[in-house]
Tab-separated table of C-alpha atoms and ligand atoms in Angstrom:
chain	number	residue	atom	x	y	z
N	189	MET	CA	58.082	34.525	110.096
N	190	LEU	CA	61.096	35.977	111.871
N	191	SER	CA	59.876	38.793	114.118
N	192	ILE	CA	63.143	40.507	114.831
N	193	ALA	CA	64.123	42.651	117.797
N	194	VAL	CA	67.178	44.667	116.782
N	195	PHE	CA	69.546	45.700	119.594
N	196	GLY	CA	72.025	48.496	118.920
N	197	SER	CA	74.044	51.236	120.597
N	198	GLY	CA	75.142	53.448	117.737
N	199	ALA	CA	74.400	54.832	114.302
N	200	GLY	CA	72.297	51.899	113.181
N	201	SER	CA	73.603	51.531	109.631
N	202	ASN	CA	73.362	47.737	109.824
N	203	PHE	CA	69.782	48.020	111.061
N	204	MET	CA	69.111	50.390	108.153
N	205	ALA	CA	70.496	47.810	105.700
N	206	ILE	CA	68.193	45.129	107.131
N	207	LEU	CA	65.185	47.459	107.164
N	208	THR	CA	65.819	48.526	103.565
N	209	ALA	CA	65.995	44.890	102.468
N	210	ILE	CA	62.644	44.258	104.177
N	211	GLN	CA	61.050	47.396	102.700
N	212	GLN	CA	62.251	46.439	99.214
N	213	GLY	CA	60.637	43.022	99.559
N	214	ASN	CA	63.918	41.114	99.652
N	215	LEU	CA	63.240	39.492	103.047
N	216	PRO	CA	59.624	38.310	102.750
N	217	ALA	CA	59.897	36.015	105.789
N	218	ALA	CA	61.203	38.682	108.188
N	219	ARG	CA	59.792	41.722	109.946
N	220	ILE	CA	61.112	44.155	112.588
N	221	SER	CA	59.142	44.001	115.825
N	222	LEU	CA	61.143	46.564	117.821
N	223	VAL	CA	64.474	48.305	118.213
N	224	LEU	CA	66.107	48.394	121.627
N	225	SER	CA	69.072	50.518	122.658
N	226	ASN	CA	71.026	51.089	125.849
N	227	ASN	CA	71.706	54.619	124.560
N	228	SER	CA	68.756	57.029	124.423
N	229	GLY	CA	70.546	59.225	121.870
N	230	ALA	CA	71.530	56.408	119.522
N	231	GLY	CA	70.924	56.931	115.823
N	232	ILE	CA	69.411	53.464	115.628
N	233	LEU	CA	66.438	54.614	117.762
N	234	GLY	CA	65.945	57.629	115.497
N	235	ILE	CA	65.828	55.382	112.423
N	236	ALA	CA	63.258	53.162	114.121
N	237	ARG	CA	61.056	56.126	115.088
N	238	ALA	CA	61.304	57.647	111.607
N	239	ASN	CA	60.011	54.339	110.238
N	240	GLY	CA	57.151	54.009	112.709
N	241	LEU	CA	58.760	51.116	114.580
N	242	PRO	CA	58.803	50.731	118.373
N	243	ALA	CA	62.039	52.369	119.614
N	244	ILE	CA	62.813	51.419	123.185
N	245	HIS	CA	65.534	52.745	125.462
N	246	LEU	CA	66.457	50.126	128.046
N	247	SER	CA	69.689	50.199	129.992
N	248	ARG	CA	71.061	48.190	132.890
N	249	LYS	CA	71.589	51.542	134.639
N	250	GLN	CA	67.816	52.060	134.931
N	251	PHE	CA	67.542	48.951	137.152
N	252	PRO	CA	68.754	48.033	140.620
N	253	ASP	CA	70.150	44.671	139.506
N	254	GLU	CA	70.852	42.415	136.528
N	255	ARG	CA	67.825	40.282	137.166
N	256	SER	CA	65.250	43.067	136.971
N	257	PHE	CA	66.943	44.420	133.831
N	258	ALA	CA	66.837	40.963	132.191
N	259	ASP	CA	63.188	40.472	133.211
N	260	THR	CA	62.211	43.789	131.635
N	261	VAL	CA	64.112	43.023	128.416
N	262	LEU	CA	62.329	39.665	128.235
N	263	SER	CA	58.873	41.098	128.900
N	264	THR	CA	59.499	43.846	126.312
N	265	LEU	CA	60.469	41.215	123.726
N	266	ARG	CA	57.387	39.179	124.570
N	267	ASP	CA	55.043	42.205	124.490
N	268	HIS	CA	56.205	42.979	120.939
N	269	GLY	CA	56.047	39.382	119.749
N	270	ALA	CA	59.763	39.148	119.008
N	271	ASN	CA	60.911	35.587	118.284
N	272	PHE	CA	64.419	36.490	117.120
N	273	ILE	CA	67.142	39.007	118.093
N	274	ALA	CA	69.655	40.674	115.784
N	275	LEU	CA	72.495	42.530	117.497
N	276	ALA	CA	73.565	45.403	115.256
N	277	GLY	CA	76.341	47.387	116.904
N	278	TYR	CA	75.121	46.507	120.405
N	279	MET	CA	78.043	47.305	122.697
N	280	LYS	CA	76.652	45.698	125.859
N	281	GLN	CA	76.469	42.100	126.921
N	282	VAL	CA	73.069	40.467	126.437
N	283	PRO	CA	71.862	39.213	129.849
N	284	PRO	CA	72.347	35.430	130.163
N	285	GLU	CA	68.615	35.006	130.900
N	286	VAL	CA	67.857	36.517	127.492
N	287	VAL	CA	70.437	34.314	125.746
N	288	ALA	CA	68.874	31.285	127.437
N	289	ALA	CA	65.324	32.290	126.446
N	290	TYR	CA	66.384	32.957	122.834
N	291	ARG	CA	68.830	30.095	122.395
N	292	LYS	CA	69.898	29.739	118.740
N	293	ARG	CA	67.663	32.739	118.009
N	294	ILE	CA	70.200	35.541	118.440
N	295	VAL	CA	72.682	36.651	115.809
N	296	ASN	CA	75.393	39.296	115.878
N	297	ILE	CA	77.511	41.093	113.297
N	298	HIS	CA	81.199	41.447	114.058
N	299	PRO	CA	83.578	43.646	112.046
N	300	ALA	CA	86.310	41.008	111.538
N	301	LEU	CA	86.775	37.419	110.401
N	302	LEU	CA	85.941	35.460	113.546
N	303	PRO	CA	87.342	33.488	115.324
N	304	ARG	CA	90.207	35.974	114.918
N	305	PHE	CA	89.907	39.474	116.379
N	306	GLY	CA	86.934	38.726	118.587
N	307	GLY	CA	86.307	38.421	122.305
N	308	ALA	CA	86.025	40.800	125.215
N	309	GLY	CA	87.185	44.335	124.434
N	310	MET	CA	87.158	43.720	120.663
N	311	TYR	CA	84.572	46.149	119.390
N	312	GLY	CA	84.414	49.205	117.173
N	313	LEU	CA	87.732	50.677	116.041
N	314	ARG	CA	89.728	48.490	118.419
N	315	VAL	CA	89.051	45.544	116.130
N	316	HIS	CA	90.504	47.341	113.117
N	317	GLU	CA	93.474	48.635	115.132
N	318	ALA	CA	94.262	45.029	116.075
N	319	VAL	CA	93.920	43.801	112.484
N	320	LEU	CA	96.286	46.540	111.238
N	321	ALA	CA	98.776	45.848	114.036
N	322	SER	CA	98.819	42.147	113.110
N	323	GLY	CA	99.881	42.847	109.530
N	324	GLU	CA	96.965	40.826	108.088
N	325	THR	CA	96.239	41.570	104.430
N	326	THR	CA	92.614	40.446	104.670
N	327	SER	CA	89.810	41.359	107.064
N	328	GLY	CA	86.046	41.163	106.739
N	329	ALA	CA	82.733	40.802	108.486
N	330	THR	CA	81.064	37.885	110.261
N	331	VAL	CA	77.442	37.142	111.119
N	332	HIS	CA	77.286	34.503	113.833
N	333	TYR	CA	74.935	33.026	116.410
N	334	VAL	CA	75.295	34.349	119.944
N	335	ASP	CA	75.832	32.221	123.013
N	336	GLU	CA	77.046	33.052	126.516
N	337	GLU	CA	80.615	33.696	125.368
N	338	TYR	CA	81.705	36.766	123.412
N	339	ASP	CA	81.911	36.275	119.635
N	340	ASN	CA	81.780	32.507	120.030
N	341	GLY	CA	78.744	30.915	118.329
N	342	PRO	CA	78.512	29.259	114.872
N	343	VAL	CA	79.133	31.406	111.805
N	344	VAL	CA	76.189	32.116	109.469
N	345	LEU	CA	78.018	34.161	106.800
N	346	GLN	CA	81.368	35.862	106.300
N	347	GLN	CA	82.661	38.251	103.681
N	348	THR	CA	86.295	39.234	103.235
N	349	VAL	CA	87.695	42.639	102.311
N	350	PRO	CA	91.311	43.543	101.541
N	351	VAL	CA	93.472	45.451	103.993
N	352	LEU	CA	95.152	48.081	101.820
N	353	PRO	CA	98.509	49.829	102.245
N	354	GLY	CA	97.977	53.098	104.091
N	355	ASP	CA	94.758	51.916	105.751
N	356	THR	CA	93.839	53.588	109.004
N	357	PRO	CA	91.447	51.960	111.497
N	358	ALA	CA	88.751	54.299	110.136
N	359	SER	CA	89.353	53.519	106.458
N	360	LEU	CA	89.395	49.783	107.145
N	361	ALA	CA	86.254	50.102	109.286
N	362	ALA	CA	84.419	51.805	106.410
N	363	ARG	CA	85.371	49.021	103.972
N	364	VAL	CA	84.308	46.343	106.437
N	365	LEU	CA	81.048	48.193	107.188
N	366	ALA	CA	80.104	48.086	103.485
N	367	ALA	CA	80.564	44.290	103.614
N	368	GLU	CA	78.468	44.137	106.801
N	369	HIS	CA	75.605	45.871	105.024
N	370	GLN	CA	75.642	43.129	102.389
N	371	ILE	CA	75.932	40.059	104.582
N	372	TYR	CA	73.615	40.999	107.451
N	373	PRO	CA	70.435	41.144	105.339
N	374	ALA	CA	71.648	38.093	103.404
N	375	ALA	CA	72.231	36.089	106.596
N	376	ILE	CA	68.826	37.025	107.988
N	377	GLY	CA	67.214	36.092	104.681
N	378	ARG	CA	68.913	32.714	104.783
N	379	ILE	CA	67.741	32.015	108.340
N	380	ALA	CA	64.198	33.221	107.594
N	381	GLN	CA	63.990	31.031	104.491
N	382	SER	CA	65.232	27.922	106.235
N	383	GLU	CA	62.715	28.506	109.008
N	384	ARG	CA	59.899	28.983	106.525
N	385	ALA	CA	60.890	25.733	104.793
N	386	ALA	CA	60.872	23.934	108.152
N	387	GLU	CA	57.404	25.345	108.967
N	388	HIS	CA	56.026	24.069	105.681
N	389	HIS	CA	57.571	20.706	106.376
N	390	HIS	CA	55.741	20.489	109.718
N	391	ASN	CA	52.381	21.536	108.259
G	542	GAR	C1	79.491	47.746	113.150
G	542	GAR	O1	80.731	47.851	112.487
G	542	GAR	C2	79.436	46.456	113.936
G	542	GAR	O2	80.063	45.373	113.301
G	542	GAR	C3	80.185	46.841	115.171
G	542	GAR	O3	79.730	48.139	115.466
G	542	GAR	C4	79.366	48.804	114.247
G	542	GAR	C5	77.961	49.334	114.375
G	542	GAR	O4	77.610	50.155	113.279
G	542	GAR	N1	79.906	45.908	116.233
G	542	GAR	C6	80.797	45.554	117.151
G	542	GAR	O5	81.926	45.991	117.205
G	542	GAR	C7	80.267	44.534	118.154
G	542	GAR	N2	81.333	43.798	118.757
G	542	GAR	P1	76.087	50.515	112.995
G	542	GAR	O6	75.465	51.032	114.284
G	542	GAR	O7	76.177	51.616	111.945
G	542	GAR	O8	75.405	49.278	112.479
């Protein structure tokens, strides 16, 4: 069973897509153990609360140093039994101690076709501004594993969308977001299934 901690900073529409897939029975090998946000007013925490899920505000700013922040994130994950992390619009860097403790057990969704249009500073509308400035006729969404480098780990799933004449960063973002909502639950389902198969193999 994947017991997923979802980290997010914003509206939480990707979290909502994952939660809906779970509630509809489409991800039988996955559950949400908690939602964590650096932003106390984030929509993603409201969605968690409305669904009776632990909604936790934790920010680096609440701590005197990186280490104590990382320790608290780790103990929070442990207290809720999380064995997997899904970043869903999380705009902060995950502390390296957390990446190390959850190696190959963290995924992220990025609103472009990695390895292009990723890396430091490439988040939110900036990604779509860069895609439009490049003249690309295709963009898309990527679910990938997270390691210590930004937008670097192996790809789990990608979906393309067209860039249309007259697109603005906002119109392209909306088209990409619809693709994100399809591939994030699908990617988590794929990982959960392969893990379940491996568990059966060991038993
Ligand atoms: C999504 O488009 C996600 O890909 C992007 O933020 C948005 C969050 O929306 N993430 C990044 O840019 C991370 N580099 P949501 O809160 O509605 O899921």
